[in-house]
Amino acid sequence: VSTQSTGSMTGVGMRRRLISSALVHRHGDRTPITPIGSHEFWASKVASPNALQPLEKRFARVGAEEGHTASGEPPFGQLTQIGLGQLTALGRKLRGELDGFNLGEPGAVSCHATPFSRTVQSAQGLLDGLLGRPGTAEPTVDTSLGQLLLPDPQPRHPRQAELESAMVIGR
């Protein structure tokens, strides 16, 4: 989430102006990705449609669709009611800290997420807590960066990849 505003913040004898802010966070509590235990048990832990539908309507998802093995087969890999509450509470806390910075202005907040329902729903919960009452220009949750935001399961330093290639070729 990034913000731009003309609000001000008072430091120790200083007056400051917030130009931009970035927040990177992990999704909230989720069910296990790998099926463990009872399907019914985990289904009872997932955030309810009654809680999610207003958020989906208010902060629409735009961009890439889900399509990764780590998505999980519902109810597995899904945001729980606890997880949604965690991110909404975090958003409220941030709103308190950023009070006076006109976050409700059109274009003041932008949001990007990986294309998993749990990360999109986490972002929607955070935005709900951060922005409070619905406004006229609600941000979307943009998943168009899709695969670029996903971690490489085998991260390599460029020099490491070069050395490994040389070893395979036998140089």
mmCIF file of C-alpha atoms in Angstrom:
data_model
loop_
_atom_site.group_PDB
_atom_site.id
_atom_site.type_symbol
_atom_site.label_atom_id
_atom_site.label_comp_id
_atom_site.label_asym_id
_atom_site.label_seq_id
_atom_site.Cartn_x
_atom_site.Cartn_y
_atom_site.Cartn_z
ATOM 1 C CA VAL A 1 0.000 0.000 0.000
ATOM 2 C CA SER A 2 1.481 3.358 -0.880
ATOM 3 C CA THR A 3 0.209 6.757 0.151
ATOM 4 C CA GLN A 4 0.768 10.319 -0.927
ATOM 5 C CA SER A 5 -0.668 13.243 0.957
ATOM 6 C CA THR A 6 -0.128 16.801 2.005
ATOM 7 C CA GLY A 7 -0.851 16.045 5.652
ATOM 8 C CA SER A 8 1.780 16.696 8.281
ATOM 9 C CA MET A 9 3.244 14.843 11.209
ATOM 10 C CA THR A 10 4.899 16.436 14.199
ATOM 11 C CA GLY A 11 8.244 14.945 15.286
ATOM 12 C CA VAL A 12 10.520 16.075 18.095
ATOM 13 C CA GLY A 13 10.470 19.817 17.455
ATOM 14 C CA MET A 14 10.084 19.218 13.702
ATOM 15 C CA ARG A 15 7.211 19.402 11.265
ATOM 16 C CA ARG A 16 7.251 16.692 8.601
ATOM 17 C CA ARG A 17 5.208 15.970 5.518
ATOM 18 C CA LEU A 18 4.433 12.432 4.315
ATOM 19 C CA ILE A 19 5.313 12.106 0.631
ATOM 20 C CA SER A 20 5.098 8.359 0.169
ATOM 21 C CA SER A 21 4.862 5.224 2.234
ATOM 22 C CA ALA A 22 5.102 1.544 1.296
ATOM 23 C CA LEU A 23 3.840 -1.405 3.299
ATOM 24 C CA VAL A 24 4.745 -5.000 2.524
ATOM 25 C CA HIS A 25 2.942 -7.661 4.513
ATOM 26 C CA ARG A 26 2.259 -11.358 4.513
ATOM 27 C CA HIS A 27 -1.235 -12.802 4.335
ATOM 28 C CA GLY A 28 -3.126 -13.430 7.530
ATOM 29 C CA ASP A 29 -3.731 -16.790 9.190
ATOM 30 C CA ARG A 30 -4.655 -19.444 6.625
ATOM 31 C CA THR A 31 -5.639 -23.058 6.467
ATOM 32 C CA PRO A 32 -2.842 -25.489 5.530
ATOM 33 C CA ILE A 33 -2.087 -25.717 1.799
ATOM 34 C CA THR A 34 -1.650 -29.491 1.969
ATOM 35 C CA PRO A 35 -4.823 -31.383 2.940
ATOM 36 C CA ILE A 36 -4.381 -32.300 6.596
ATOM 37 C CA GLY A 37 -7.200 -33.579 8.746
ATOM 38 C CA SER A 38 -10.880 -33.117 8.156
ATOM 39 C CA HIS A 39 -12.175 -31.115 5.199
ATOM 40 C CA GLU A 40 -15.163 -30.044 7.328
ATOM 41 C CA PHE A 41 -12.934 -28.822 10.161
ATOM 42 C CA TRP A 42 -10.888 -26.525 7.893
ATOM 43 C CA ALA A 43 -13.973 -25.369 5.995
ATOM 44 C CA SER A 44 -15.348 -24.130 9.330
ATOM 45 C CA LYS A 45 -12.226 -21.955 9.835
ATOM 46 C CA VAL A 46 -12.279 -20.170 6.459
ATOM 47 C CA ALA A 47 -13.411 -16.523 6.372
ATOM 48 C CA SER A 48 -17.145 -16.481 5.706
ATOM 49 C CA PRO A 49 -18.695 -15.313 2.436
ATOM 50 C CA ASN A 50 -20.696 -12.770 4.497
ATOM 51 C CA ALA A 51 -17.410 -11.196 5.621
ATOM 52 C CA LEU A 52 -15.627 -11.466 2.252
ATOM 53 C CA GLN A 53 -18.313 -10.417 -0.246
ATOM 54 C CA PRO A 54 -18.556 -6.774 0.911
ATOM 55 C CA LEU A 55 -14.756 -6.512 0.756
ATOM 56 C CA GLU A 56 -14.646 -8.046 -2.725
ATOM 57 C CA LYS A 57 -17.270 -5.577 -3.880
ATOM 58 C CA ARG A 58 -15.555 -2.590 -2.237
ATOM 59 C CA PHE A 59 -11.952 -3.419 -3.232
ATOM 60 C CA ALA A 60 -12.264 -5.263 -6.532
ATOM 61 C CA ARG A 61 -9.550 -7.596 -7.724
ATOM 62 C CA VAL A 62 -8.055 -6.655 -11.099
ATOM 63 C CA GLY A 63 -5.314 -8.394 -13.052
ATOM 64 C CA ALA A 64 -4.018 -11.962 -13.098
ATOM 65 C CA GLU A 65 -6.200 -14.845 -12.052
ATOM 66 C CA GLU A 66 -5.104 -17.461 -9.551
ATOM 67 C CA GLY A 67 -3.190 -20.300 -11.138
ATOM 68 C CA HIS A 68 -0.356 -21.525 -8.935
ATOM 69 C CA THR A 69 0.133 -24.838 -7.173
ATOM 70 C CA ALA A 70 0.518 -23.037 -3.825
ATOM 71 C CA SER A 71 -3.057 -21.738 -4.092
ATOM 72 C CA GLY A 72 -4.440 -24.828 -2.419
ATOM 73 C CA GLU A 73 -7.696 -26.615 -3.132
ATOM 74 C CA PRO A 74 -10.431 -25.033 -0.955
ATOM 75 C CA PRO A 75 -10.785 -25.099 1.967
ATOM 76 C CA PHE A 76 -7.011 -25.623 2.007
ATOM 77 C CA GLY A 77 -4.731 -22.631 1.503
ATOM 78 C CA GLN A 78 -7.573 -20.210 2.276
ATOM 79 C CA LEU A 79 -7.644 -17.185 4.562
ATOM 80 C CA THR A 80 -9.306 -17.919 7.896
ATOM 81 C CA GLN A 81 -11.685 -15.697 9.833
ATOM 82 C CA ILE A 82 -8.808 -15.085 12.262
ATOM 83 C CA GLY A 83 -6.553 -14.070 9.355
ATOM 84 C CA LEU A 84 -9.093 -11.588 8.040
ATOM 85 C CA GLY A 85 -9.397 -10.108 11.529
ATOM 86 C CA GLN A 86 -5.600 -9.833 11.810
ATOM 87 C CA LEU A 87 -5.303 -7.729 8.646
ATOM 88 C CA THR A 88 -8.337 -5.580 9.398
ATOM 89 C CA ALA A 89 -6.858 -4.814 12.825
ATOM 90 C CA LEU A 90 -3.494 -3.988 11.238
ATOM 91 C CA GLY A 91 -5.256 -1.609 8.830
ATOM 92 C CA ARG A 92 -7.021 0.124 11.735
ATOM 93 C CA LYS A 93 -3.714 0.491 13.570
ATOM 94 C CA LEU A 94 -2.097 2.026 10.482
ATOM 95 C CA ARG A 95 -5.059 4.379 10.064
ATOM 96 C CA GLY A 96 -4.451 5.608 13.610
ATOM 97 C CA GLU A 97 -0.785 6.201 12.846
ATOM 98 C CA LEU A 98 -1.501 7.914 9.527
ATOM 99 C CA ASP A 99 -4.414 9.986 10.819
ATOM 100 C CA GLY A 100 -4.607 13.343 9.048
ATOM 101 C CA PHE A 101 -3.029 12.203 5.784
ATOM 102 C CA ASN A 102 -6.205 12.137 3.661
ATOM 103 C CA LEU A 103 -5.996 8.463 2.744
ATOM 104 C CA GLY A 104 -9.536 8.636 1.386
ATOM 105 C CA GLU A 105 -8.561 10.958 -1.487
ATOM 106 C CA PRO A 106 -8.851 9.383 -4.959
ATOM 107 C CA GLY A 107 -5.512 7.844 -5.912
ATOM 108 C CA ALA A 108 -4.031 8.251 -2.423
ATOM 109 C CA VAL A 109 -3.735 4.481 -1.903
ATOM 110 C CA SER A 110 -2.709 1.787 -4.373
ATOM 111 C CA CYS A 111 -2.503 -1.914 -3.626
ATOM 112 C CA HIS A 112 -0.750 -4.878 -5.272
ATOM 113 C CA ALA A 113 -1.026 -8.542 -4.284
ATOM 114 C CA THR A 114 0.018 -11.946 -5.515
ATOM 115 C CA PRO A 115 -2.794 -13.774 -7.349
ATOM 116 C CA PHE A 116 -3.883 -16.023 -4.462
ATOM 117 C CA SER A 117 -7.295 -15.614 -2.885
ATOM 118 C CA ARG A 118 -5.691 -15.531 0.604
ATOM 119 C CA THR A 119 -3.370 -12.635 -0.318
ATOM 120 C CA VAL A 120 -6.084 -10.682 -2.141
ATOM 121 C CA GLN A 121 -8.483 -11.157 0.792
ATOM 122 C CA SER A 122 -5.712 -10.142 3.232
ATOM 123 C CA ALA A 123 -5.118 -6.957 1.233
ATOM 124 C CA GLN A 124 -8.868 -6.265 1.162
ATOM 125 C CA GLY A 125 -9.053 -6.674 4.951
ATOM 126 C CA LEU A 126 -6.095 -4.348 5.453
ATOM 127 C CA LEU A 127 -7.641 -1.727 3.134
ATOM 128 C CA ASP A 128 -10.950 -1.976 4.992
ATOM 129 C CA GLY A 129 -9.241 -1.306 8.318
ATOM 130 C CA LEU A 130 -6.982 1.387 6.855
ATOM 131 C CA LEU A 131 -9.671 3.356 5.059
ATOM 132 C CA GLY A 132 -12.580 2.831 7.449
ATOM 133 C CA ARG A 133 -15.929 3.966 6.028
ATOM 134 C CA PRO A 134 -16.486 3.354 2.307
ATOM 135 C CA GLY A 135 -15.501 6.315 0.145
ATOM 136 C CA THR A 136 -16.168 7.442 -3.398
ATOM 137 C CA ALA A 137 -12.924 6.210 -4.999
ATOM 138 C CA GLU A 138 -11.943 2.869 -3.504
ATOM 139 C CA PRO A 139 -8.604 1.329 -4.504
ATOM 140 C CA THR A 140 -8.523 -1.976 -6.348
ATOM 141 C CA VAL A 141 -6.319 -4.940 -5.459
ATOM 142 C CA ASP A 142 -4.072 -5.267 -8.501
ATOM 143 C CA THR A 143 -2.720 -8.758 -9.183
ATOM 144 C CA SER A 144 -1.364 -7.900 -12.647
ATOM 145 C CA LEU A 145 2.236 -8.264 -11.474
ATOM 146 C CA GLY A 146 1.277 -11.865 -10.723
ATOM 147 C CA GLN A 147 4.293 -14.103 -11.077
ATOM 148 C CA LEU A 148 6.767 -11.233 -10.536
ATOM 149 C CA LEU A 149 5.684 -10.998 -6.892
ATOM 150 C CA LEU A 150 6.031 -14.732 -6.253
ATOM 151 C CA PRO A 151 9.285 -15.883 -4.665
ATOM 152 C CA ASP A 152 11.563 -18.120 -6.719
ATOM 153 C CA PRO A 153 11.435 -21.584 -5.111
ATOM 154 C CA GLN A 154 15.146 -21.934 -5.987
ATOM 155 C CA PRO A 155 16.628 -18.436 -5.717
ATOM 156 C CA ARG A 156 20.068 -18.113 -7.225
ATOM 157 C CA HIS A 157 22.652 -15.427 -7.373
ATOM 158 C CA PRO A 158 23.514 -14.763 -11.078
ATOM 159 C CA ARG A 159 27.125 -15.867 -10.464
ATOM 160 C CA GLN A 160 25.916 -19.115 -8.853
ATOM 161 C CA ALA A 161 23.793 -19.950 -11.915
ATOM 162 C CA GLU A 162 26.796 -19.230 -14.163
ATOM 163 C CA LEU A 163 29.058 -21.503 -12.098
ATOM 164 C CA GLU A 164 26.475 -24.302 -12.073
ATOM 165 C CA SER A 165 26.124 -24.065 -15.865
ATOM 166 C CA ALA A 166 29.909 -24.250 -16.235
ATOM 167 C CA MET A 167 30.037 -27.366 -14.034
ATOM 168 C CA VAL A 168 27.328 -29.113 -16.071
ATOM 169 C CA ILE A 169 29.061 -28.297 -19.352
ATOM 170 C CA GLY A 170 32.364 -29.417 -17.832
ATOM 171 C CA ARG A 171 34.410 -26.254 -18.282
#
